[in-house]
Amino acid sequence: MTLFQHVSQHHTPELAALITAIADGAVTIERKIRTAGLGDVLGAAGSENVQGEAQQKLDVLANDTLIEVMKALPAVAAVVSEEDDEPILFADRPAAKFIAIFDPLDGSSNIDVNVNVGTIVSIQEVKPGLTVQEAILQPGSEQVAALYVNYGPSTILVYTAGDGVHGFTLSEGEFLLSSENMKMPQQGPYYSMNEANVDESDKVYSDAIAGLRDGTLVDGKKHGSRYVGSFIADFHRTLLKGGVFLYPPTKKVPHGKLRLLYEANPLSFIAEQAGGAAINGHERILAIVPTQPHVRTPLIIGSQAEVAAIGGLIAASPRE
Ligand code: FDP
């Protein structure tokens, strides 16, 4: 079954068209990534995004591709990209109801070394009574849909629109259903964190990692370590195998590194729909009301058992 057939069977024509259009954009991005070493698309673009991060040429290309695709859809009221300073509002479409919020190429510092990168999209709706600006800043629990594309050995698209999590594999330009109703294991074998940061974070995080390693934190289960450093790759493994991914606050990034709207919200929606959980240490990610589009958050996401155990440790620890 194709992605188009799946979304058309389960969702409104407008939402089906939106998800399919994003997938078409991902196919264009995928073609550029697959042959990146042969053209002039590797390396830095020489610019910085609003967060002060060096933009890669492929970041810019992926961003332009998705914006073009969204512009062509009359149901889209606004586009909010991690790469752009301000949301792009389509003011000439008062009846348009969707807002596409995206990180066009997550993990882009990995492109030059041929490690997985991804596209992440969150869809919010302009509900009656809300302005577009207000709709952009709704909590993640209000998302209509969320999806990511993992450009890895296979290109996999995973989406939820609130009725389970479904995976599709790209084959000859078409996304074909490969895993319906994906479930994250309730407990898993791995923790995933940039451990170089462990001394830069509150002690509770080093205690959590030590407890995962020696088996004292979750049911005597000793966890192994996996960290790609590309969130989509680390999340996709966590979705399939279980365990936990953490990016805590550090001295360098006291509010966390990952972005709430572009990364944490969509993947938390997918995690919860698959039976997993996601918190910022103190509260559910999907309950956080964003103050501005580029806001960051600490993130602990993965299997119920690991997320609950780390959340419990944080709740019991004195605030530093
Ligand atoms: P990148 O800087 O390559 O874009 O949010 C960005 C991100 O990658 C995530 O994909 C990844 O999980 C994280 O940063 C890696 O951060 P560290 O290098 O600090 O571990």
CSV table of N, CA and C in Angstrom, one decimal, residues 48-52 55 63 80-88 262 292-294:
chain,number,residue,atom,x,y,z
A,48,GLU,N,24.5,31.5,8.8
A,48,GLU,CA,24.1,30.9,10.1
A,48,GLU,C,22.6,31.0,10.2
A,49,ASN,N,22.0,30.1,10.9
A,49,ASN,CA,20.5,30.2,11.1
A,49,ASN,C,20.3,31.1,12.4
A,50,VAL,N,19.1,31.2,12.8
A,50,VAL,CA,18.7,32.1,13.9
A,50,VAL,C,19.3,31.7,15.2
A,51,GLN,N,19.6,30.4,15.3
A,51,GLN,CA,20.2,29.9,16.5
A,51,GLN,C,21.8,30.1,16.5
A,52,GLY,N,22.3,30.7,15.5
A,52,GLY,CA,23.7,30.9,15.4
A,52,GLY,C,24.5,29.7,14.9
A,55,GLN,N,24.9,26.9,8.7
A,55,GLN,CA,24.0,26.2,7.9
A,55,GLN,C,24.8,25.4,6.8
A,63,ASN,N,15.4,23.1,3.1
A,63,ASN,CA,14.4,24.1,3.6
A,63,ASN,C,13.7,24.7,2.4
A,80,VAL,N,6.7,27.2,9.4
A,80,VAL,CA,7.6,27.7,10.5
A,80,VAL,C,8.8,26.7,10.4
A,81,SER,N,10.0,27.3,10.1
A,81,SER,CA,11.1,26.4,9.9
A,81,SER,C,12.2,26.7,10.9
A,82,GLU,N,12.9,25.7,11.3
A,82,GLU,CA,14.0,25.8,12.2
A,82,GLU,C,15.1,26.7,11.6
A,83,GLU,N,15.2,26.7,10.3
A,83,GLU,CA,16.2,27.5,9.6
A,83,GLU,C,15.9,28.9,9.4
A,84,ASP,N,14.6,29.3,9.6
A,84,ASP,CA,14.2,30.7,9.3
A,84,ASP,C,14.0,31.5,10.6
A,85,ASP,N,14.3,32.8,10.6
A,85,ASP,CA,14.2,33.6,11.8
A,85,ASP,C,12.7,33.7,12.2
A,86,GLU,N,11.8,33.9,11.2
A,86,GLU,CA,10.4,34.2,11.5
A,86,GLU,C,9.5,33.2,10.7
A,87,PRO,N,8.4,32.9,11.2
A,87,PRO,CA,7.4,32.1,10.4
A,87,PRO,C,7.0,32.8,9.1
A,88,ILE,N,6.7,32.0,8.1
A,88,ILE,CA,6.2,32.6,6.9
A,88,ILE,C,4.7,32.4,6.9
A,262,TYR,N,10.3,21.9,16.7
A,262,TYR,CA,10.8,21.3,15.5
A,262,TYR,C,11.2,19.8,15.7
A,292,GLN,N,8.0,30.9,22.3
A,292,GLN,CA,8.3,31.4,21.0
A,292,GLN,C,8.8,30.2,20.1
A,293,PRO,N,8.7,30.3,18.8
A,293,PRO,CA,8.9,29.1,17.9
A,293,PRO,C,10.3,28.4,18.1
A,294,HIS,N,11.3,29.2,18.4
A,294,HIS,CA,12.7,28.6,18.5
A,294,HIS,C,13.1,28.1,19.8
